Coordinates of C-alpha atoms in Angstrom, one line a residue:
T527 CA -53.5 136.0 -233.2
K528 CA -54.7 138.9 -231.1
Q529 CA -55.1 136.6 -228.1
D530 CA -51.5 135.5 -228.4
E531 CA -50.4 139.1 -228.6
A532 CA -52.4 139.9 -225.5
M533 CA -50.8 137.0 -223.6
R534 CA -47.4 138.2 -224.6
A535 CA -48.3 141.7 -223.5
V536 CA -49.3 140.3 -220.1
S537 CA -46.1 138.4 -219.7
L538 CA -44.0 141.3 -220.8
E539 CA -45.8 143.6 -218.5
A540 CA -44.6 141.6 -215.5
S541 CA -41.0 141.8 -216.9
P542 CA -38.7 143.8 -214.7
G543 CA -37.1 146.9 -216.2
L544 CA -40.1 148.2 -218.1
T545 CA -40.9 151.9 -217.6
E546 CA -44.4 153.0 -216.6
A547 CA -45.0 154.4 -220.1
E548 CA -44.2 151.0 -221.6
K549 CA -46.5 149.2 -219.1
R550 CA -49.3 151.6 -219.9
E551 CA -48.8 151.1 -223.7
R552 CA -48.8 147.3 -223.3
R553 CA -51.9 147.5 -221.1
R554 CA -53.7 149.7 -223.7
A555 CA -52.8 147.2 -226.4
R556 CA -54.1 144.3 -224.4
F557 CA -57.5 146.0 -223.7
A558 CA -57.8 147.0 -227.4
A559 CA -57.3 143.4 -228.4
D560 CA -60.0 142.3 -225.9
A561 CA -62.4 144.9 -227.2
A562 CA -61.8 143.9 -230.8
A563 CA -62.5 140.2 -229.9
G564 CA -66.0 141.2 -228.7
P565 CA -68.1 139.7 -225.9
P566 CA -68.1 135.9 -225.5
P567 CA -71.0 134.1 -227.1
V568 CA -74.2 133.8 -225.1
P569 CA -75.0 130.2 -224.1
P570 CA -78.4 128.9 -225.2
R571 CA -81.2 129.2 -222.7
K572 CA -82.1 126.1 -220.9
Y573 CA -85.7 125.0 -220.1
A574 CA -86.7 122.4 -217.5
W575 CA -90.0 121.6 -215.9
K576 CA -90.3 119.7 -212.6
G577 CA -89.5 116.1 -213.3
G578 CA -88.2 116.8 -216.8
D579 CA -84.9 116.8 -218.5
V580 CA -83.1 120.1 -219.3
T581 CA -83.4 121.1 -223.0
S582 CA -82.7 124.3 -225.0
N583 CA -86.0 123.8 -227.0
K584 CA -88.8 125.6 -225.2
A585 CA -91.6 124.2 -227.4
E586 CA -90.4 120.7 -226.6
A587 CA -90.2 121.4 -222.9
V588 CA -93.7 122.8 -222.8
A589 CA -95.1 119.9 -224.8
K590 CA -93.5 117.4 -222.4
F591 CA -94.8 119.3 -219.4
M592 CA -98.4 119.4 -220.7
A593 CA -98.3 115.7 -221.7
R594 CA -96.9 114.7 -218.3
K595 CA -99.5 116.7 -216.4
A596 CA -102.2 115.4 -218.8
T597 CA -103.6 119.0 -219.2
T598 CA -105.1 120.6 -222.2
E599 CA -105.8 123.9 -220.4
V600 CA -103.9 127.1 -221.1
F601 CA -103.7 130.3 -219.0
V602 CA -104.4 133.6 -220.7
G603 CA -103.1 136.6 -218.9
N604 CA -103.2 140.4 -219.3
L605 CA -106.7 140.3 -220.8
P606 CA -108.7 143.6 -221.2
T607 CA -111.1 144.0 -218.3
K608 CA -114.2 143.8 -220.5
T609 CA -113.3 140.5 -222.0
K610 CA -116.0 137.8 -222.0
S611 CA -115.7 134.0 -222.2
E612 CA -117.1 134.1 -225.8
T613 CA -114.2 136.3 -226.8
L614 CA -111.7 133.7 -225.6
V615 CA -113.5 130.9 -227.4
G616 CA -113.4 133.0 -230.6
L617 CA -109.7 133.7 -230.2
F618 CA -108.6 130.1 -230.0
D619 CA -109.5 127.4 -232.6
G620 CA -110.7 124.2 -231.0
C621 CA -111.4 125.8 -227.6
T622 CA -114.1 123.7 -225.9
E623 CA -114.5 125.8 -222.7
A624 CA -113.3 129.2 -221.5
R625 CA -113.7 131.1 -218.3
V626 CA -112.6 134.7 -217.5
L627 CA -111.8 135.8 -214.0
R628 CA -111.5 139.4 -212.7
D629 CA -109.7 140.6 -209.6
R630 CA -109.8 144.4 -209.3
A631 CA -107.8 145.7 -212.3
K632 CA -106.5 142.2 -213.2
C633 CA -108.3 140.1 -215.8
F634 CA -107.2 136.6 -216.9
G635 CA -108.7 133.4 -218.1
F636 CA -108.4 129.8 -218.8
A637 CA -109.2 128.0 -222.0
K638 CA -109.7 124.2 -222.3
F639 CA -109.1 122.2 -225.5
A640 CA -110.2 118.8 -226.6
T641 CA -106.6 117.6 -227.6
L642 CA -103.1 118.3 -226.5
D643 CA -102.2 119.4 -230.1
E644 CA -104.9 122.1 -230.1
A645 CA -103.6 123.4 -226.7
L646 CA -100.0 123.5 -228.0
A647 CA -101.2 125.4 -231.1
A648 CA -102.9 127.9 -228.8
L649 CA -99.5 128.6 -227.1
S650 CA -98.3 130.1 -230.4
L651 CA -100.7 133.0 -229.8
D652 CA -98.5 134.2 -226.9
G653 CA -98.0 138.0 -227.5
T654 CA -101.1 138.4 -229.6
T655 CA -102.9 141.8 -229.3
L656 CA -106.5 141.6 -228.0
E657 CA -108.4 144.9 -227.8
G658 CA -105.2 146.8 -227.6
R659 CA -103.5 144.6 -225.0
K660 CA -100.8 142.1 -225.5
V661 CA -102.0 138.8 -223.9
S662 CA -99.7 136.1 -222.6
V663 CA -100.6 132.5 -223.2
R664 CA -98.9 129.8 -221.1
P665 CA -99.7 126.3 -220.0
A666 CA -102.0 126.2 -217.0
R667 CA -100.5 124.8 -213.9
P668 CA -102.6 122.5 -211.8
K669 CA -104.0 124.1 -208.7
A670 CA -101.9 123.3 -205.7
H671 CA -103.6 121.4 -202.9
K672 CA -103.6 123.5 -199.7
P673 CA -104.6 121.6 -196.6
G674 CA -106.9 123.1 -194.1
G675 CA -109.5 125.8 -194.3
G676 CA -112.4 123.4 -194.6
Q677 CA -113.8 120.1 -193.5
D678 CA -111.6 117.2 -194.1
E679 CA -112.9 113.8 -195.2
T680 CA -113.8 112.2 -191.9
D681 CA -116.8 110.5 -190.6
D682 CA -118.9 111.8 -187.6
Q683 CA -116.5 110.1 -185.2
G684 CA -113.5 112.0 -186.6
V685 CA -111.9 109.0 -188.3
A686 CA -110.7 109.3 -191.8
P687 CA -112.1 106.6 -194.3

């Protein structure tokens, strides 16, 4: 095979008594064999969510994440700035509640569904064009709890219940 020829070329290249021209020719043959073989195969992409097993099936990983977090809410990013909540409800079948948020030039939203299956079906709309913009649809992550910045749950003596 070509790989065996390349290995022989390497071993012969290290042989004493070869001229520089012979070494160059053997090197050229080895690189030609490597180029003909092509690049190595790309390994399948792995997906994992916190607390989950690694899998190469993205849909399975997303479904497990949403089931584990008990969420039926999806994040919709890259929305046109004039998008209204009614537009999101119309975009997704089975959407029970939608809210659109704007921050300067950014516009994004969240859509809630009655069941996990409806939320998973909505994820298939990732990359859909809405008013000329390609929207991204991903599972919504729960809001992280950030301590501080407000009153904590204490009574008037400063003792937590």
